[in-house]
Amino acid sequence: MLETPEAMISPPLPTVWPRFRQPLRLGVMASGAGTNLAAIAQSIQSGQLHAQIQVVVYNNPQAGVAVRSTRLGLPTVLLNHRDYASREALDGDIVQALQAHDVDWVIMAGWLRCVTSVLIDAFPQRILNIHPSLLPSFPGLKAVEQALAAGVTLSGCTVHHVELAVDSGPVVMQAAVPVQMQDTAVTLQARIQTQEHRIYPAAIALAAMGG
Ligand code: GRF
């Protein structure tokens, strides 16, 4: 069967997913709609990703992720950044919430705040992020708009380990999508998000295997 160009530039998912000694204990941090949270939860429910979501932390009272998380029956904690005098103070409370829920992998799924060494040092090598570009191209905010403005013909998404510099850190997995002439930020974002939902669960499994 002929593969579509999209299929050829997006990594195949595992045919056999790894089982760990115990399910991975995930703490998800999100600021937005929570579609990546839903994709990860779906992968767990279907028996692919051997994990459980211990807690969802979100920072924006209006974020749709709260509704999704509550519907999924997950412990859901609001830590509003506006209530904090510093990023470090916010991260201190995030660490407390994650530790209180016995989290061993931190999954940033659309967390739109810079994080500090308070968080990074509490979970060394165990924090992942997803970014809507092929890093190292287009780090930071409005990555999809940046890609369109640059006129690239390929973009995509990257799951990477989190380090202090924004959107840096070793890459775990990437998927690419074509950029089409008529694309807007909305259409390109939607194409990228389809790949985000595919690769994030697989990237979590890969990272947990040391990949
Ligand atoms: C994703 O596109 C991700 O790449 C970016 O934020 C978005 C979150 O989307 N960091 P959602 O909240 O998971 O729907």
mmCIF file of C-alpha atoms and ligand atoms in Angstrom:
data_model
loop_
_atom_site.group_PDB
_atom_site.id
_atom_site.type_symbol
_atom_site.label_atom_id
_atom_site.label_comp_id
_atom_site.label_asym_id
_atom_site.label_seq_id
_atom_site.Cartn_x
_atom_site.Cartn_y
_atom_site.Cartn_z
ATOM 1 C CA MET A 1 0.000 0.000 0.000
ATOM 2 C CA LEU A 2 1.300 3.473 -0.867
ATOM 3 C CA GLU A 3 1.913 5.575 2.200
ATOM 4 C CA THR A 4 0.869 9.222 2.329
ATOM 5 C CA PRO A 5 3.743 11.729 2.661
ATOM 6 C CA GLU A 6 2.473 12.450 6.176
ATOM 7 C CA ALA A 7 2.750 8.801 7.161
ATOM 8 C CA MET A 8 6.282 8.690 5.842
ATOM 9 C CA ILE A 9 7.529 11.535 8.027
ATOM 10 C CA SER A 10 5.768 10.572 11.217
ATOM 11 C CA PRO A 11 7.359 7.750 13.193
ATOM 12 C CA PRO A 12 5.442 4.470 13.400
ATOM 13 C CA LEU A 13 3.918 3.772 16.791
ATOM 14 C CA PRO A 14 5.147 0.726 18.696
ATOM 15 C CA THR A 15 3.432 -2.504 17.742
ATOM 16 C CA VAL A 16 4.247 -3.822 21.218
ATOM 17 C CA TRP A 17 4.167 -1.247 23.998
ATOM 18 C CA PRO A 18 6.553 -1.715 26.936
ATOM 19 C CA ARG A 19 5.325 -2.899 30.324
ATOM 20 C CA PHE A 20 7.148 -1.425 33.292
ATOM 21 C CA ARG A 21 7.635 -2.954 36.726
ATOM 22 C CA GLN A 22 4.824 -0.667 37.869
ATOM 23 C CA PRO A 23 2.676 1.682 35.778
ATOM 24 C CA LEU A 24 4.435 5.029 35.253
ATOM 25 C CA ARG A 25 2.994 7.582 37.660
ATOM 26 C CA LEU A 26 2.377 10.702 35.585
ATOM 27 C CA GLY A 27 1.717 14.245 36.730
ATOM 28 C CA VAL A 28 0.360 16.345 33.867
ATOM 29 C CA MET A 29 0.832 20.135 33.762
ATOM 30 C CA ALA A 30 -1.410 22.030 31.342
ATOM 31 C CA SER A 31 -2.679 25.530 30.599
ATOM 32 C CA GLY A 32 -4.942 25.022 27.587
ATOM 33 C CA ALA A 33 -7.656 22.861 26.112
ATOM 34 C CA GLY A 34 -6.148 19.599 27.297
ATOM 35 C CA THR A 35 -6.345 17.615 24.072
ATOM 36 C CA ASN A 36 -2.907 16.128 24.751
ATOM 37 C CA LEU A 37 -4.060 15.120 28.227
ATOM 38 C CA ALA A 38 -7.039 13.395 26.612
ATOM 39 C CA ALA A 39 -4.793 11.578 24.113
ATOM 40 C CA ILE A 40 -2.496 10.342 26.881
ATOM 41 C CA ALA A 41 -5.474 9.209 28.974
ATOM 42 C CA GLN A 42 -6.921 7.414 25.941
ATOM 43 C CA SER A 43 -3.632 5.610 25.309
ATOM 44 C CA ILE A 44 -3.582 4.465 28.944
ATOM 45 C CA GLN A 45 -7.221 3.346 28.824
ATOM 46 C CA SER A 46 -6.648 1.346 25.662
ATOM 47 C CA GLY A 47 -3.800 -0.557 27.325
ATOM 48 C CA GLN A 48 -0.978 0.946 25.244
ATOM 49 C CA LEU A 49 0.841 3.328 27.588
ATOM 50 C CA HIS A 50 1.500 1.470 30.848
ATOM 51 C CA ALA A 51 0.886 4.417 33.143
ATOM 52 C CA GLN A 52 -1.593 6.161 35.360
ATOM 53 C CA ILE A 53 -2.261 9.873 35.683
ATOM 54 C CA GLN A 54 -1.835 10.736 39.344
ATOM 55 C CA VAL A 55 -2.754 14.423 39.110
ATOM 56 C CA VAL A 56 -3.372 17.230 36.644
ATOM 57 C CA VAL A 57 -2.037 20.666 37.599
ATOM 58 C CA TYR A 58 -3.302 23.676 35.675
ATOM 59 C CA ASN A 59 -2.636 27.383 36.101
ATOM 60 C CA ASN A 60 -5.446 29.138 34.277
ATOM 61 C CA PRO A 61 -8.908 29.000 35.880
ATOM 62 C CA GLN A 62 -10.544 29.231 32.423
ATOM 63 C CA ALA A 63 -8.534 26.403 30.863
ATOM 64 C CA GLY A 64 -10.587 23.700 29.174
ATOM 65 C CA VAL A 65 -8.195 21.104 30.541
ATOM 66 C CA ALA A 66 -9.941 21.367 33.924
ATOM 67 C CA VAL A 67 -13.223 20.176 32.415
ATOM 68 C CA ARG A 68 -11.558 17.293 30.561
ATOM 69 C CA SER A 69 -9.564 16.272 33.602
ATOM 70 C CA THR A 70 -12.546 16.316 35.932
ATOM 71 C CA ARG A 71 -14.615 14.317 33.408
ATOM 72 C CA LEU A 72 -11.839 11.756 33.313
ATOM 73 C CA GLY A 73 -12.112 11.528 37.108
ATOM 74 C CA LEU A 74 -8.533 12.682 37.650
ATOM 75 C CA PRO A 75 -7.355 14.624 40.703
ATOM 76 C CA THR A 76 -7.190 18.180 39.360
ATOM 77 C CA VAL A 77 -5.332 21.022 41.075
ATOM 78 C CA LEU A 78 -5.519 24.701 40.145
ATOM 79 C CA LEU A 79 -2.378 26.686 40.951
ATOM 80 C CA ASN A 80 -3.054 30.108 39.493
ATOM 81 C CA HIS A 81 0.203 31.837 38.555
ATOM 82 C CA ARG A 82 -1.429 35.184 39.310
ATOM 83 C CA ASP A 83 -1.482 34.255 42.994
ATOM 84 C CA TYR A 84 2.304 34.003 43.150
ATOM 85 C CA ALA A 85 4.972 36.663 43.552
ATOM 86 C CA SER A 86 7.595 34.667 41.661
ATOM 87 C CA ARG A 87 7.972 31.762 39.243
ATOM 88 C CA GLU A 88 9.959 29.940 41.937
ATOM 89 C CA ALA A 89 7.099 30.210 44.431
ATOM 90 C CA LEU A 90 4.638 28.801 41.887
ATOM 91 C CA ASP A 91 7.028 25.985 41.005
ATOM 92 C CA GLY A 92 7.480 25.217 44.713
ATOM 93 C CA ASP A 93 3.754 24.590 45.074
ATOM 94 C CA ILE A 94 3.675 22.581 41.838
ATOM 95 C CA VAL A 95 6.449 20.340 43.183
ATOM 96 C CA GLN A 96 4.500 19.889 46.418
ATOM 97 C CA ALA A 97 1.328 18.923 44.539
ATOM 98 C CA LEU A 98 3.209 16.490 42.287
ATOM 99 C CA GLN A 99 5.051 14.903 45.202
ATOM 100 C CA ALA A 100 1.885 14.674 47.276
ATOM 101 C CA HIS A 101 0.395 12.608 44.435
ATOM 102 C CA ASP A 102 3.467 10.386 44.193
ATOM 103 C CA VAL A 103 4.370 11.433 40.649
ATOM 104 C CA ASP A 104 7.517 10.082 39.024
ATOM 105 C CA TRP A 105 7.223 11.575 35.507
ATOM 106 C CA VAL A 106 6.141 15.165 34.867
ATOM 107 C CA ILE A 107 4.368 15.643 31.546
ATOM 108 C CA MET A 108 4.032 19.224 30.368
ATOM 109 C CA ALA A 109 1.118 19.152 27.930
ATOM 110 C CA GLY A 110 0.659 22.730 26.809
ATOM 111 C CA TRP A 111 2.088 24.355 29.953
ATOM 112 C CA LEU A 112 2.482 27.960 28.907
ATOM 113 C CA ARG A 113 4.782 29.166 31.702
ATOM 114 C CA CYS A 114 8.570 29.165 31.935
ATOM 115 C CA VAL A 115 9.696 26.742 34.607
ATOM 116 C CA THR A 116 12.549 27.231 37.069
ATOM 117 C CA SER A 117 15.220 25.066 38.646
ATOM 118 C CA VAL A 118 12.826 24.525 41.572
ATOM 119 C CA LEU A 119 10.796 22.183 39.369
ATOM 120 C CA ILE A 120 13.629 20.864 37.227
ATOM 121 C CA ASP A 121 15.807 19.894 40.206
ATOM 122 C CA ALA A 122 12.902 18.095 41.902
ATOM 123 C CA PHE A 123 12.424 15.717 38.918
ATOM 124 C CA PRO A 124 15.834 15.355 37.284
ATOM 125 C CA GLN A 125 15.602 13.909 33.723
ATOM 126 C CA ARG A 126 11.928 13.182 34.340
ATOM 127 C CA ILE A 127 10.153 16.160 32.841
ATOM 128 C CA LEU A 128 8.887 16.062 29.258
ATOM 129 C CA ASN A 129 7.368 18.803 27.130
ATOM 130 C CA ILE A 130 5.659 18.897 23.750
ATOM 131 C CA HIS A 131 6.262 21.802 21.404
ATOM 132 C CA PRO A 132 4.474 22.495 18.094
ATOM 133 C CA SER A 133 7.545 22.786 15.852
ATOM 134 C CA LEU A 134 10.506 20.737 14.764
ATOM 135 C CA LEU A 135 12.923 21.962 17.411
ATOM 136 C CA PRO A 136 15.462 23.522 17.384
ATOM 137 C CA SER A 137 13.461 25.550 14.839
ATOM 138 C CA PHE A 138 10.893 27.978 16.234
ATOM 139 C CA PRO A 139 11.180 27.688 20.019
ATOM 140 C CA GLY A 140 9.067 29.895 22.274
ATOM 141 C CA LEU A 141 5.606 31.327 21.788
ATOM 142 C CA LYS A 142 3.598 31.228 18.557
ATOM 143 C CA ALA A 143 5.700 28.458 17.034
ATOM 144 C CA VAL A 144 3.087 27.700 14.374
ATOM 145 C CA GLU A 145 2.911 31.348 13.307
ATOM 146 C CA GLN A 146 6.719 31.490 13.283
ATOM 147 C CA ALA A 147 6.870 28.500 10.929
ATOM 148 C CA LEU A 148 4.302 30.051 8.570
ATOM 149 C CA ALA A 149 6.132 33.390 8.569
ATOM 150 C CA ALA A 150 9.419 31.653 7.757
ATOM 151 C CA GLY A 151 7.859 29.921 4.747
ATOM 152 C CA VAL A 152 9.003 26.423 5.664
ATOM 153 C CA THR A 153 7.424 23.511 3.810
ATOM 154 C CA LEU A 154 7.709 21.101 6.733
ATOM 155 C CA SER A 155 6.853 21.630 10.356
ATOM 156 C CA GLY A 156 5.714 19.325 13.116
ATOM 157 C CA CYS A 157 6.054 18.655 16.793
ATOM 158 C CA THR A 158 8.746 17.644 19.231
ATOM 159 C CA VAL A 159 8.669 15.830 22.559
ATOM 160 C CA HIS A 160 11.786 16.713 24.515
ATOM 161 C CA HIS A 161 13.290 16.585 27.972
ATOM 162 C CA VAL A 162 12.924 19.887 29.809
ATOM 163 C CA GLU A 163 15.953 21.974 30.688
ATOM 164 C CA LEU A 164 16.135 25.523 31.981
ATOM 165 C CA ALA A 165 16.386 27.213 28.577
ATOM 166 C CA VAL A 166 12.947 27.343 26.963
ATOM 167 C CA ASP A 167 12.202 24.505 24.504
ATOM 168 C CA SER A 168 15.702 23.085 24.760
ATOM 169 C CA GLY A 169 16.735 19.680 26.063
ATOM 170 C CA PRO A 170 17.296 16.352 24.325
ATOM 171 C CA VAL A 171 14.685 15.339 21.783
ATOM 172 C CA VAL A 172 12.740 12.151 22.528
ATOM 173 C CA MET A 173 10.535 12.000 19.417
ATOM 174 C CA GLN A 174 9.453 14.187 16.523
ATOM 175 C CA ALA A 175 6.796 13.998 13.837
ATOM 176 C CA ALA A 176 6.752 16.174 10.743
ATOM 177 C CA VAL A 177 3.806 17.452 8.717
ATOM 178 C CA PRO A 178 3.744 19.249 5.379
ATOM 179 C CA VAL A 179 2.935 22.965 5.364
ATOM 180 C CA GLN A 180 0.472 23.696 2.585
ATOM 181 C CA MET A 181 0.211 26.905 0.549
ATOM 182 C CA GLN A 182 -3.246 27.757 1.870
ATOM 183 C CA ASP A 183 -2.451 26.982 5.518
ATOM 184 C CA THR A 184 -3.408 29.356 8.293
ATOM 185 C CA ALA A 185 -2.178 29.059 11.860
ATOM 186 C CA VAL A 186 -5.429 27.254 12.654
ATOM 187 C CA THR A 187 -5.164 24.627 9.911
ATOM 188 C CA LEU A 188 -1.458 23.996 10.440
ATOM 189 C CA GLN A 189 -1.927 23.784 14.215
ATOM 190 C CA ALA A 190 -4.685 21.204 13.714
ATOM 191 C CA ARG A 191 -2.440 19.080 11.451
ATOM 192 C CA ILE A 192 0.384 19.294 13.990
ATOM 193 C CA GLN A 193 -1.908 18.442 16.897
ATOM 194 C CA THR A 194 -3.018 15.215 15.221
ATOM 195 C CA GLN A 195 0.624 14.167 15.330
ATOM 196 C CA GLU A 196 1.085 15.423 18.902
ATOM 197 C CA HIS A 197 -1.707 13.143 20.043
ATOM 198 C CA ARG A 198 -0.092 10.198 18.204
ATOM 199 C CA ILE A 199 3.458 10.631 19.420
ATOM 200 C CA TYR A 200 3.179 11.944 22.990
ATOM 201 C CA PRO A 201 2.092 8.637 24.584
ATOM 202 C CA ALA A 202 4.751 6.745 22.598
ATOM 203 C CA ALA A 203 7.405 9.314 23.528
ATOM 204 C CA ILE A 204 6.552 8.946 27.225
ATOM 205 C CA ALA A 205 7.045 5.179 26.951
ATOM 206 C CA LEU A 206 10.298 5.668 25.048
ATOM 207 C CA ALA A 207 11.676 8.185 27.560
ATOM 208 C CA ALA A 208 10.774 5.887 30.451
ATOM 209 C CA MET A 209 12.761 3.119 28.761
ATOM 210 C CA GLY A 210 15.726 5.496 28.705
ATOM 211 C CA GLY A 211 15.347 6.429 25.045
HETATM 212 C C1 GRF B 1 -0.013 21.976 22.020
HETATM 213 O O1 GRF B 1 -0.120 22.341 20.679
HETATM 214 C C2 GRF B 1 1.411 21.950 22.458
HETATM 215 O O2 GRF B 1 2.301 21.710 21.428
HETATM 216 C C3 GRF B 1 1.624 23.343 22.984
HETATM 217 O O3 GRF B 1 0.408 23.682 23.579
HETATM 218 C C4 GRF B 1 -0.660 23.008 22.913
HETATM 219 C C5 GRF B 1 -1.531 22.378 23.964
HETATM 220 O O4 GRF B 1 -2.711 21.872 23.431
HETATM 221 N N1 GRF B 1 2.747 23.368 23.890
HETATM 222 P P1 GRF B 1 -3.733 21.078 24.329
HETATM 223 O O5 GRF B 1 -4.043 21.928 25.543
HETATM 224 O O6 GRF B 1 -3.101 19.776 24.715
HETATM 225 O O7 GRF B 1 -4.942 20.889 23.482
#
